Amino acid sequence: MEKKLGLRARFNFYETLEASLAYQEHSKFLTSLAGTWDFLFCSSIQATPAAFLEGKYDQLEWQTIEVPGNFEFQGYGTPIYANIDYPFALVPPRVPFENPTGLYHLSFEYHKKLDGQQILRFDGVESAFEVWLNGRFLGESQGSRLMTEFAISELLKEGKNELALRVVKWSKGSYMEDQDMWWLAGVTRDITIIEESEIQSIKVTPKLEQEQWTVEIKLKRAHQKRLEFGVFNEGEVVCDFRSVSEDATFAALKIQQPKLWNYETPNLYTLVARIDGTVYLPIRFGLRRIEKINQILCLNSEPILFNGVNRHEFHCQKGRALTKEYMKEELIQIKRAHINAIRTAHYPNHPYFYDLCDELGFMVIDECDIETHGFPEQASLCQDPLWEEAFCSRGLRMVSRDYHHPSILLWSLGNESHFGINFVKMAEKIRAYDSTRLIHYEGDRECQVVDVYSTMYSSIDELKARASKKISQMPHILCEYGHAMGNGPGSLKEYQEVFEQYDSVQGGFIWEWKDHGILVEDGTQTSYKIGGDFGEYVHDGDFVIDGLVLPDNRPSPALFEYTKIIQPVEFFYHGNQLVLRNKYKYKQLTGVKLVWEFQNKEQTVVGEISSISPIDPGTLSEVLSIPAPAEVNGVISFRLIPLEPVGVFQPEDIFASEQFEYEASYQKPGRTETSLEKTIQYTQSDSFIQVTMEETTVTINLHTGNISSFVKQGTELLNAEMNLSLHRQQISNDAEIQKIWNESYLRELFSYCRKFAISKNQTTVFLLIDQYIAPPQAPWGMYVKNKLWLLDGKLTRDCEIWFDGQAPSEVPRIGWELPFQNKVAQVSWYGRGPGESYPDSHYSSHIGQYQLDAKDWAFPYVVPQETGNRMAVEQAKLLFEDTELELVCARPLNMNLVPMTANQNMNYRFKQPEDPLQRVLRIDGGMRGLGSHSCGPKPLDKYLLKSEYHSMKFTLA
Ligand code: IPT
């Protein structure tokens, strides 16, 4: 008779409702067999003593072993660390004769508590085992990180019982388990006897249809006992117990006032089946939907951004046998680092891990225990029909075991195993079993069966290259990136910028959480052992030391770096005004205080705002005025600190932080106490925002995201929108490259506002405007993030620019243009002067204070061309007939005043200039050098202006 159970979820029975809702594995219907077992270690299967096979356990000279535990950590055999290469010959399905084998034996007392079935459950044995109960063979199993259950009612006796296991390190299954980790063996997870009543299998599926959440329940029943279902949320009754008919195998319960599950607010419900009024079976579930909307992965309709980590199960003194306390501590540590997602690299984890993820809130990619990395592609097991069953059953065993966990959003078919028909079959079967989740597998490069395009270690350029294709395509995630080996990884910030800008790139998972060094004590010395330290012939040395934390979970600098980069709060600061953005997607930011600290070489000034009003998800805080801490330059740091414990965060934690330069003069340009009292007026419609401060009125076009009007003392300064520009009039020395620029249509750029957010108080308006700016036709453009501050009668633009797509590798200049309506009479400035200056030609132009009539600004080249740039400008004043405009640059910028006709040929955009003195003011963050390419070399590399990241900040008043 086949005693092994088929596919089903993992569940337990309890004797009270309270115990079932507590969802811990403490129940009189559960008997853990963890503890000290008799043990015999053999060098091969063949060395098994006959007495063991005959069930004559008392004839054997036993040693002992702890269950759960790995052999190698208890003095039996040695670990082997290898990444890709198998440490044995590839002759599947044969395994080496020398095969570390463990014989286990346990005598235990048992008294049945129910008249139902008794089940013997193994949560994980590496790599394969056979089991005997009271001398009778029950069966065998493999799949190191998967559950196996046996029906034992017929063999289990009242009173004394004897359980025996034979566990081997190498099995056919080892070919499927070539993960980059230590090769270990043993009973690594719990062994439990479960008393069951009535329900043999249960599948609970929350569904949203026509805005109504319903939980559907499918059952396999043993008898026809009285069965009722109830639903609970945080101990409260959501649906009171109600009966289902005696033979019903299906039920559906409606959930009113649903509280959705997400990783920030992980609301959990529990469905409880009550059997005969005395036995309780709980299944926890969450109301949440994972789907693709317009090719974007969404959780409850919100686009997902994975700030994730790959996590192995590893303890430096225990191997893969982790205690619940240890798992919980580790997951809390991960949560406190603001990490929101975990890929179970590269196998299904301990069942308790998922309970924790459901409770604490993580998005999980649950990965199947399949890796055949060391096989050459042409001999890959995923193409061999003999292995089809192994692929499919491993997939289904994972999916059925873990089906109920809301934290699992994607099933991953495995890791690094090439691609072939067995994966196609496996994906089909998984989808048939579970239509509510999506499928991941990095090896499916052509996306034949997966729902998401997944890559490893792609460069930032590769990510951008794919993302900037302007076609709808599979969402892209990095299932591994940021290799944290030793000191590293670098450039996490640049990756994050790509994740946050490109909708189709939805984040990634750092490789990896932890270094897997094995702690060994040699007398008084302890050290971490790596590959090769145990005398392995095939090994990969320190490639196993590639985590964000040390083997004992001490954080490495990389964890602090990652945490900072993914922190859920963005800070915007200018002129002693601070705005926070809550980057949580579902959760309010609340219960924090703000601490600020000014510092320079001489002094430190500290202060705080003791509580910050709640900030809704995705929105900006109110404008927070920070009292001016100093009248000298320095840095100012901000820290958000929880006021009291919230979730995993403690009052001593720094929840988020940021530092800015504090420039005393720039913080308060001309600011007086009286100007502070001057309020602003603000109007907003669907298409524009208008702000009036003192004598100035600024209008922002919400379609383009540009400033469309700038009125000073009743005079409109602008002739057209203030726009980003890359163009300069052709220079003789640019003739060659100008062809490329002309073909790239650099002259005219179109602006679109992608997103905007606003925060204001009586004296300040802060606008966060994300633009996409692109030339006609071209397959490229720029993402522009603008932070606009309107305060003290001044407008400050702080912006960052990222090139997207196949832009020409260099551009002539980059900056903002103000096309003026009125004639500029005179300019005074502090910067290089008095004549023009360019990056590779400025040594005769010293920095100083200068003044010129506008008509004398440019040099009259015989062949008209670009002229007039002034470098290193910190301040300038432009005089018009009836008003003036002041420019203050936070860091020195380029400035130029060019005739409108010379600058633009899109005259249709402007009112025709009436006068050659009608000018365009350019404020440029970057300017290409001149070189002498008309008959000689290009500018030196350092004087080229690359199409990459640029930023600038200036104030206009
Ligand atoms: C990738 C593996 O998936 C992962 O398990 C780990 O080995 C990582 O590399 C390196 O530490 S595979 C690699 C060939 C990209």
mmCIF file of N, CA and C in Angstrom, residues 67-111:
data_model
loop_
_atom_site.group_PDB
_atom_site.id
_atom_site.type_symbol
_atom_site.label_atom_id
_atom_site.label_comp_id
_atom_site.label_asym_id
_atom_site.label_seq_id
_atom_site.Cartn_x
_atom_site.Cartn_y
_atom_site.Cartn_z
ATOM 1 N N VAL A 67 18.252 16.298 15.904
ATOM 2 C CA VAL A 67 17.296 16.482 14.811
ATOM 3 C C VAL A 67 16.428 17.672 15.185
ATOM 4 N N PRO A 68 16.301 18.686 14.339
ATOM 5 C CA PRO A 68 16.943 18.838 13.034
ATOM 6 C C PRO A 68 18.420 19.219 13.168
ATOM 7 N N GLY A 69 19.171 18.897 12.123
ATOM 8 C CA GLY A 69 20.591 19.236 12.086
ATOM 9 C C GLY A 69 21.255 18.605 10.881
ATOM 10 N N ASN A 70 22.375 19.180 10.487
ATOM 11 C CA ASN A 70 23.143 18.582 9.387
ATOM 12 C C ASN A 70 24.206 17.656 9.956
ATOM 13 N N PHE A 71 24.517 16.572 9.224
ATOM 14 C CA PHE A 71 25.590 15.655 9.662
ATOM 15 C C PHE A 71 26.874 16.439 9.952
ATOM 16 N N GLU A 72 27.232 17.237 8.928
ATOM 17 C CA GLU A 72 28.576 17.822 8.888
ATOM 18 C C GLU A 72 28.822 18.777 10.052
ATOM 19 N N PHE A 73 27.751 19.286 10.646
ATOM 20 C CA PHE A 73 27.909 20.214 11.761
ATOM 21 C C PHE A 73 27.909 19.480 13.101
ATOM 22 N N GLN A 74 27.806 18.145 13.011
ATOM 23 C CA GLN A 74 27.796 17.378 14.262
ATOM 24 C C GLN A 74 28.864 16.299 14.231
ATOM 25 N N GLY A 75 29.879 16.557 13.418
ATOM 26 C CA GLY A 75 31.039 15.670 13.436
ATOM 27 C C GLY A 75 30.982 14.485 12.483
ATOM 28 N N TYR A 76 29.993 14.459 11.597
ATOM 29 C CA TYR A 76 29.891 13.331 10.662
ATOM 30 C C TYR A 76 30.096 13.819 9.236
ATOM 31 N N GLY A 77 31.282 13.574 8.687
ATOM 32 C CA GLY A 77 31.567 13.993 7.310
ATOM 33 C C GLY A 77 31.902 15.474 7.249
ATOM 34 N N THR A 78 32.213 15.938 6.051
ATOM 35 C CA THR A 78 32.630 17.342 5.909
ATOM 36 C C THR A 78 31.806 18.040 4.829
ATOM 37 N N PRO A 79 31.654 19.349 4.989
ATOM 38 C CA PRO A 79 30.932 20.109 3.973
ATOM 39 C C PRO A 79 31.790 20.294 2.722
ATOM 40 N N ILE A 80 31.124 20.526 1.620
ATOM 41 C CA ILE A 80 31.828 20.819 0.365
ATOM 42 C C ILE A 80 31.188 22.084 -0.189
ATOM 43 N N TYR A 81 32.028 23.081 -0.484
ATOM 44 C CA TYR A 81 31.435 24.263 -1.111
ATOM 45 C C TYR A 81 31.821 24.335 -2.577
ATOM 46 N N ALA A 82 30.833 24.273 -3.440
ATOM 47 C CA ALA A 82 31.079 24.471 -4.870
ATOM 48 C C ALA A 82 29.921 25.269 -5.437
ATOM 49 N N ASN A 83 30.243 26.158 -6.349
ATOM 50 C CA ASN A 83 29.217 26.997 -6.961
ATOM 51 C C ASN A 83 28.586 26.260 -8.136
ATOM 52 N N ILE A 84 29.285 26.221 -9.261
ATOM 53 C CA ILE A 84 28.676 25.661 -10.469
ATOM 54 C C ILE A 84 29.023 24.184 -10.633
ATOM 55 N N ASP A 85 30.279 23.840 -10.443
ATOM 56 C CA ASP A 85 30.719 22.460 -10.712
ATOM 57 C C ASP A 85 30.172 21.484 -9.667
ATOM 58 N N TYR A 86 29.713 20.349 -10.162
ATOM 59 C CA TYR A 86 29.299 19.275 -9.248
ATOM 60 C C TYR A 86 30.556 18.624 -8.679
ATOM 61 N N PRO A 87 30.502 18.232 -7.408
ATOM 62 C CA PRO A 87 31.695 17.578 -6.845
ATOM 63 C C PRO A 87 31.719 16.074 -7.141
ATOM 64 N N PHE A 88 30.865 15.611 -8.046
ATOM 65 C CA PHE A 88 30.875 14.187 -8.425
ATOM 66 C C PHE A 88 30.649 14.101 -9.939
ATOM 67 N N ALA A 89 30.909 12.897 -10.493
ATOM 68 C CA ALA A 89 30.826 12.715 -11.942
ATOM 69 C C ALA A 89 29.383 12.841 -12.430
ATOM 70 N N LEU A 90 29.224 13.439 -13.606
ATOM 71 C CA LEU A 90 27.873 13.617 -14.161
ATOM 72 C C LEU A 90 27.472 12.361 -14.944
ATOM 73 N N VAL A 91 26.973 11.369 -14.213
ATOM 74 C CA VAL A 91 26.504 10.144 -14.857
ATOM 75 C C VAL A 91 25.081 9.878 -14.359
ATOM 76 N N PRO A 92 24.179 10.818 -14.599
ATOM 77 C CA PRO A 92 22.850 10.684 -13.999
ATOM 78 C C PRO A 92 22.158 9.414 -14.470
ATOM 79 N N PRO A 93 21.398 8.710 -13.671
ATOM 80 C CA PRO A 93 21.105 9.065 -12.270
ATOM 81 C C PRO A 93 22.039 8.376 -11.257
ATOM 82 N N ARG A 94 23.208 7.869 -11.705
ATOM 83 C CA ARG A 94 24.105 7.155 -10.785
ATOM 84 C C ARG A 94 24.710 8.126 -9.770
ATOM 85 N N VAL A 95 24.938 7.609 -8.590
ATOM 86 C CA VAL A 95 25.576 8.460 -7.581
ATOM 87 C C VAL A 95 26.844 7.764 -7.080
ATOM 88 N N PRO A 96 27.779 8.523 -6.527
ATOM 89 C CA PRO A 96 29.051 7.932 -6.116
ATOM 90 C C PRO A 96 28.849 6.810 -5.092
ATOM 91 N N PHE A 97 29.737 5.811 -5.179
ATOM 92 C CA PHE A 97 29.688 4.708 -4.212
ATOM 93 C C PHE A 97 29.970 5.252 -2.804
ATOM 94 N N GLU A 98 30.996 6.076 -2.716
ATOM 95 C CA GLU A 98 31.295 6.724 -1.431
ATOM 96 C C GLU A 98 30.181 7.725 -1.195
ATOM 97 N N ASN A 99 29.338 7.443 -0.234
ATOM 98 C CA ASN A 99 28.143 8.274 -0.094
ATOM 99 C C ASN A 99 27.794 8.410 1.390
ATOM 100 N N PRO A 100 28.164 9.536 2.004
ATOM 101 C CA PRO A 100 27.875 9.706 3.428
ATOM 102 C C PRO A 100 26.425 9.343 3.742
ATOM 103 N N THR A 101 26.256 8.382 4.637
ATOM 104 C CA THR A 101 24.917 7.842 4.911
ATOM 105 C C THR A 101 24.679 7.873 6.416
ATOM 106 N N GLY A 102 23.541 8.379 6.784
ATOM 107 C CA GLY A 102 23.224 8.457 8.208
ATOM 108 C C GLY A 102 22.069 7.536 8.549
ATOM 109 N N LEU A 103 22.251 6.686 9.563
ATOM 110 C CA LEU A 103 21.157 5.830 10.035
ATOM 111 C C LEU A 103 20.629 6.450 11.315
ATOM 112 N N TYR A 104 19.350 6.714 11.333
ATOM 113 C CA TYR A 104 18.729 7.382 12.478
ATOM 114 C C TYR A 104 17.764 6.411 13.147
ATOM 115 N N HIS A 105 17.661 6.529 14.457
ATOM 116 C CA HIS A 105 16.690 5.687 15.163
ATOM 117 C C HIS A 105 16.125 6.449 16.368
ATOM 118 N N LEU A 106 14.803 6.336 16.552
ATOM 119 C CA LEU A 106 14.174 6.987 17.704
ATOM 120 C C LEU A 106 13.085 6.076 18.268
ATOM 121 N N SER A 107 13.146 5.838 19.576
ATOM 122 C CA SER A 107 12.037 5.153 20.257
ATOM 123 C C SER A 107 11.185 6.224 20.908
ATOM 124 N N PHE A 108 9.902 6.152 20.744
ATOM 125 C CA PHE A 108 9.052 7.167 21.379
ATOM 126 C C PHE A 108 7.709 6.571 21.785
ATOM 127 N N GLU A 109 7.151 7.198 22.793
ATOM 128 C CA GLU A 109 5.824 6.803 23.295
ATOM 129 C C GLU A 109 4.780 7.577 22.513
ATOM 130 N N TYR A 110 3.706 6.911 22.125
ATOM 131 C CA TYR A 110 2.657 7.667 21.435
ATOM 132 C C TYR A 110 1.282 7.173 21.834
ATOM 133 N N HIS A 111 0.385 8.109 22.051
ATOM 134 C CA HIS A 111 -1.008 7.746 22.322
ATOM 135 C C HIS A 111 -1.880 8.562 21.403
#
